[in-house]
């Protein structure tokens, strides 16, 4: 079954294209993964998510969201799924997921930040009073759990792994959380910040990140 | 003593995904019932401290939580009767639909948690998602997995047994043969597989249990 698609903005010879929008951390995950694997790709920015391009709408008709990875004309969306795909297809570079099934399962569990980090982070900077205090407490608990998980420089060991790639994009949002909820992560979670800074030293990460702007 | 244990709750469709995967692969396991609503065991809290939920799979003493993560673990550890295709793009598509099922669960279950006008609206929203599922997820295929059952079929297994019970209790028809012919046909095929059919919970027990759940949801909505 040929699932490859054609579009006027998609040159036939261009193997890998990713569609994104710079403030979203989910897009950064895909960019970091591609960079870690040394994959030649082109990045197309969606200028305005209120006015989505025809390419995006054709490539992700169900959710109409970024990131989208287009490989040989075949589109894929959902950042964790895309990162896992990149890991499976480009086997030359270091693997992002461990080969041991149990360690893989742990990496996949902790990488699902939607379940325990992102919604809490959102509440930290958008709510007030008791709700914000509760969110701040939960955020610190969860980052504390992450600190305990890691005994090597990265969650992936000596190199960036699945959890590092999916988690590090939150770094650009940390100053926003700190400002709005009036706390300091360097003080409260020094090991977490140390890990984040080590990730940011990697070229694949620093090139894919930009600071978030709280509107 | 079995090396594989499943911590579960008999009414939960999430738990059956794990049971079905193990049965389809012929893996022996011990099942332990957890009283998740009233009295979670120390064991559950130890094995799933972050979410404190079922299902949890324990293999040689090591716990794994979250049904989607457990299914991937089962697939890698017991590769017989594969539940994911070999091609990476096809695998990513299977995972996409599994995630779709997870992300849309509020919309899909909305009809059961509401009444009156709200329920009408919620039912329509759920049906919109089911339309996408039928046309783009399932399409012309026999199963979500293609010619054979796969991981995405297990994700939507609740449609084959739980939906009917919930629809009866909530007094709405969400799917029928006319409005969703392909999903309806898939449901019959899915339920016919012995590994799927055999562990299904007793329907009258489900009616009693879910009637209670609906009453709780509606009371919470009013408070």
PDB file of N, CA and C in Angstrom, chain A residues 7 9-10 17-24 27 31 42-61 63-70 210:
ATOM      1  N   UNK A   7       2.729  16.960  -2.734  1.00  0.00           N
ATOM      2  CA  UNK A   7       2.263  18.316  -2.461  1.00  0.00           C
ATOM      3  C   UNK A   7       3.192  19.271  -3.175  1.00  0.00           C
ATOM      4  N   UNK A   9       4.612  21.900  -2.255  1.00  0.00           N
ATOM      5  CA  UNK A   9       5.729  22.403  -1.473  1.00  0.00           C
ATOM      6  C   UNK A   9       6.693  21.304  -1.056  1.00  0.00           C
ATOM      7  N   UNK A  10       6.477  20.108  -1.554  1.00  0.00           N
ATOM      8  CA  UNK A  10       7.295  18.983  -1.130  1.00  0.00           C
ATOM      9  C   UNK A  10       8.101  18.491  -2.326  1.00  0.00           C
ATOM     10  N   UNK A  17      11.446  15.833   5.851  1.00  0.00           N
ATOM     11  CA  UNK A  17      11.011  17.191   6.141  1.00  0.00           C
ATOM     12  C   UNK A  17      10.281  17.161   7.482  1.00  0.00           C
ATOM     13  N   UNK A  18      10.548  18.149   8.324  1.00  0.00           N
ATOM     14  CA  UNK A  18       9.715  18.238   9.519  1.00  0.00           C
ATOM     15  C   UNK A  18       9.017  19.594   9.538  1.00  0.00           C
ATOM     16  N   UNK A  19       7.773  19.558  10.000  1.00  0.00           N
ATOM     17  CA  UNK A  19       6.978  20.770  10.099  1.00  0.00           C
ATOM     18  C   UNK A  19       6.894  21.152  11.563  1.00  0.00           C
ATOM     19  N   UNK A  20       7.052  22.439  11.853  1.00  0.00           N
ATOM     20  CA  UNK A  20       7.034  22.831  13.258  1.00  0.00           C
ATOM     21  C   UNK A  20       6.579  24.232  13.492  1.00  0.00           C
ATOM     22  N   UNK A  21       6.598  24.599  14.771  1.00  0.00           N
ATOM     23  CA  UNK A  21       6.251  25.936  15.218  1.00  0.00           C
ATOM     24  C   UNK A  21       7.122  26.171  16.426  1.00  0.00           C
ATOM     25  N   UNK A  22       7.998  27.197  16.400  1.00  0.00           N
ATOM     26  CA  UNK A  22       9.131  27.216  17.324  1.00  0.00           C
ATOM     27  C   UNK A  22       8.828  27.153  18.810  1.00  0.00           C
ATOM     28  N   UNK A  23       7.716  27.757  19.320  1.00  0.00           N
ATOM     29  CA  UNK A  23       7.571  27.683  20.780  1.00  0.00           C
ATOM     30  C   UNK A  23       7.183  26.310  21.316  1.00  0.00           C
ATOM     31  N   UNK A  24       6.691  25.392  20.453  1.00  0.00           N
ATOM     32  CA  UNK A  24       6.206  24.162  21.069  1.00  0.00           C
ATOM     33  C   UNK A  24       7.344  23.201  21.376  1.00  0.00           C
ATOM     34  N   UNK A  27       7.902  20.026  19.112  1.00  0.00           N
ATOM     35  CA  UNK A  27       8.665  20.161  17.863  1.00  0.00           C
ATOM     36  C   UNK A  27      10.154  19.987  18.142  1.00  0.00           C
ATOM     37  N   UNK A  31      13.322  17.667  16.362  1.00  0.00           N
ATOM     38  CA  UNK A  31      14.550  18.275  15.843  1.00  0.00           C
ATOM     39  C   UNK A  31      15.779  17.689  16.536  1.00  0.00           C
ATOM     40  N   UNK A  42      15.042  18.854   6.192  1.00  0.00           N
ATOM     41  CA  UNK A  42      14.682  20.255   6.063  1.00  0.00           C
ATOM     42  C   UNK A  42      13.584  20.567   7.067  1.00  0.00           C
ATOM     43  N   UNK A  43      13.641  21.739   7.633  1.00  0.00           N
ATOM     44  CA  UNK A  43      12.631  22.150   8.603  1.00  0.00           C
ATOM     45  C   UNK A  43      11.791  23.268   7.998  1.00  0.00           C
ATOM     46  N   UNK A  44      10.475  23.078   8.055  1.00  0.00           N
ATOM     47  CA  UNK A  44       9.580  24.134   7.565  1.00  0.00           C
ATOM     48  C   UNK A  44       8.771  24.666   8.742  1.00  0.00           C
ATOM     49  N   UNK A  45       8.877  25.969   8.968  1.00  0.00           N
ATOM     50  CA  UNK A  45       8.154  26.571  10.077  1.00  0.00           C
ATOM     51  C   UNK A  45       6.727  26.905   9.660  1.00  0.00           C
ATOM     52  N   UNK A  46       5.767  26.550  10.517  1.00  0.00           N
ATOM     53  CA  UNK A  46       4.400  27.026  10.314  1.00  0.00           C
ATOM     54  C   UNK A  46       4.360  28.459  10.831  1.00  0.00           C
ATOM     55  N   UNK A  47       4.082  29.405   9.961  1.00  0.00           N
ATOM     56  CA  UNK A  47       4.136  30.811  10.364  1.00  0.00           C
ATOM     57  C   UNK A  47       3.078  31.154  11.394  1.00  0.00           C
ATOM     58  N   UNK A  48       1.904  30.600  11.218  1.00  0.00           N
ATOM     59  CA  UNK A  48       0.786  31.036  12.039  1.00  0.00           C
ATOM     60  C   UNK A  48      -0.173  29.859  12.250  1.00  0.00           C
ATOM     61  N   UNK A  49      -0.223  29.360  13.495  1.00  0.00           N
ATOM     62  CA  UNK A  49      -1.057  28.189  13.726  1.00  0.00           C
ATOM     63  C   UNK A  49      -2.556  28.491  13.633  1.00  0.00           C
ATOM     64  N   UNK A  50      -2.890  29.795  13.597  1.00  0.00           N
ATOM     65  CA  UNK A  50      -4.309  30.137  13.396  1.00  0.00           C
ATOM     66  C   UNK A  50      -4.650  30.089  11.907  1.00  0.00           C
ATOM     67  N   UNK A  51      -3.628  29.958  11.087  1.00  0.00           N
ATOM     68  CA  UNK A  51      -3.833  29.987   9.640  1.00  0.00           C
ATOM     69  C   UNK A  51      -2.924  28.919   9.033  1.00  0.00           C
ATOM     70  N   UNK A  52      -3.307  27.660   9.233  1.00  0.00           N
ATOM     71  CA  UNK A  52      -2.403  26.562   8.944  1.00  0.00           C
ATOM     72  C   UNK A  52      -2.173  26.342   7.452  1.00  0.00           C
ATOM     73  N   UNK A  53      -0.961  25.942   7.133  1.00  0.00           N
ATOM     74  CA  UNK A  53      -0.610  25.753   5.725  1.00  0.00           C
ATOM     75  C   UNK A  53      -1.339  24.547   5.150  1.00  0.00           C
ATOM     76  N   UNK A  54      -1.498  24.561   3.829  1.00  0.00           N
ATOM     77  CA  UNK A  54      -2.157  23.433   3.177  1.00  0.00           C
ATOM     78  C   UNK A  54      -1.327  22.167   3.345  1.00  0.00           C
ATOM     79  N   UNK A  55      -0.005  22.332   3.431  1.00  0.00           N
ATOM     80  CA  UNK A  55       0.860  21.167   3.622  1.00  0.00           C
ATOM     81  C   UNK A  55       0.576  20.504   4.964  1.00  0.00           C
ATOM     82  N   UNK A  56       0.496  21.308   6.032  1.00  0.00           N
ATOM     83  CA  UNK A  56       0.211  20.757   7.354  1.00  0.00           C
ATOM     84  C   UNK A  56      -1.148  20.061   7.368  1.00  0.00           C
ATOM     85  N   UNK A  57      -2.144  20.718   6.789  1.00  0.00           N
ATOM     86  CA  UNK A  57      -3.495  20.149   6.812  1.00  0.00           C
ATOM     87  C   UNK A  57      -3.571  18.852   6.028  1.00  0.00           C
ATOM     88  N   UNK A  58      -2.772  18.754   4.958  1.00  0.00           N
ATOM     89  CA  UNK A  58      -2.789  17.507   4.197  1.00  0.00           C
ATOM     90  C   UNK A  58      -2.027  16.411   4.948  1.00  0.00           C
ATOM     91  N   UNK A  59      -0.946  16.782   5.612  1.00  0.00           N
ATOM     92  CA  UNK A  59      -0.083  15.792   6.245  1.00  0.00           C
ATOM     93  C   UNK A  59      -0.592  15.362   7.625  1.00  0.00           C
ATOM     94  N   UNK A  60      -1.380  16.193   8.272  1.00  0.00           N
ATOM     95  CA  UNK A  60      -1.949  15.795   9.560  1.00  0.00           C
ATOM     96  C   UNK A  60      -3.417  16.195   9.620  1.00  0.00           C
ATOM     97  N   UNK A  61      -4.235  15.558   8.784  1.00  0.00           N
ATOM     98  CA  UNK A  61      -5.631  15.992   8.681  1.00  0.00           C
ATOM     99  C   UNK A  61      -6.444  15.728   9.948  1.00  0.00           C
ATOM    100  N   UNK A  63      -5.400  15.670  13.375  1.00  0.00           N
ATOM    101  CA  UNK A  63      -5.160  16.583  14.497  1.00  0.00           C
ATOM    102  C   UNK A  63      -4.758  17.982  14.070  1.00  0.00           C
ATOM    103  N   UNK A  64      -4.261  18.127  12.854  1.00  0.00           N
ATOM    104  CA  UNK A  64      -3.849  19.433  12.313  1.00  0.00           C
ATOM    105  C   UNK A  64      -2.800  20.094  13.203  1.00  0.00           C
ATOM    106  N   UNK A  65      -1.876  19.300  13.728  1.00  0.00           N
ATOM    107  CA  UNK A  65      -0.900  19.857  14.670  1.00  0.00           C
ATOM    108  C   UNK A  65       0.523  19.578  14.211  1.00  0.00           C
ATOM    109  N   UNK A  66       1.453  20.340  14.770  1.00  0.00           N
ATOM    110  CA  UNK A  66       2.881  20.054  14.622  1.00  0.00           C
ATOM    111  C   UNK A  66       3.353  19.403  15.909  1.00  0.00           C
ATOM    112  N   UNK A  67       4.444  18.641  15.886  1.00  0.00           N
ATOM    113  CA  UNK A  67       5.297  18.381  14.720  1.00  0.00           C
ATOM    114  C   UNK A  67       4.750  17.298  13.788  1.00  0.00           C
ATOM    115  N   UNK A  68       5.135  17.403  12.537  1.00  0.00           N
ATOM    116  CA  UNK A  68       4.860  16.352  11.577  1.00  0.00           C
ATOM    117  C   UNK A  68       6.198  16.001  10.943  1.00  0.00           C
ATOM    118  N   UNK A  69       6.467  14.729  10.808  1.00  0.00           N
ATOM    119  CA  UNK A  69       7.659  14.287  10.081  1.00  0.00           C
ATOM    120  C   UNK A  69       7.189  13.679   8.774  1.00  0.00           C
ATOM    121  N   UNK A  70       7.802  14.105   7.687  1.00  0.00           N
ATOM    122  CA  UNK A  70       7.447  13.533   6.388  1.00  0.00           C
ATOM    123  C   UNK A  70       8.686  12.826   5.859  1.00  0.00           C
ATOM    124  N   UNK A 210      14.741  27.358  21.769  1.00  0.00           N
ATOM    125  CA  UNK A 210      14.640  28.814  21.809  1.00  0.00           C
ATOM    126  C   UNK A 210      13.841  29.152  23.047  1.00  0.00           C
TER     127      UNK A 210
END
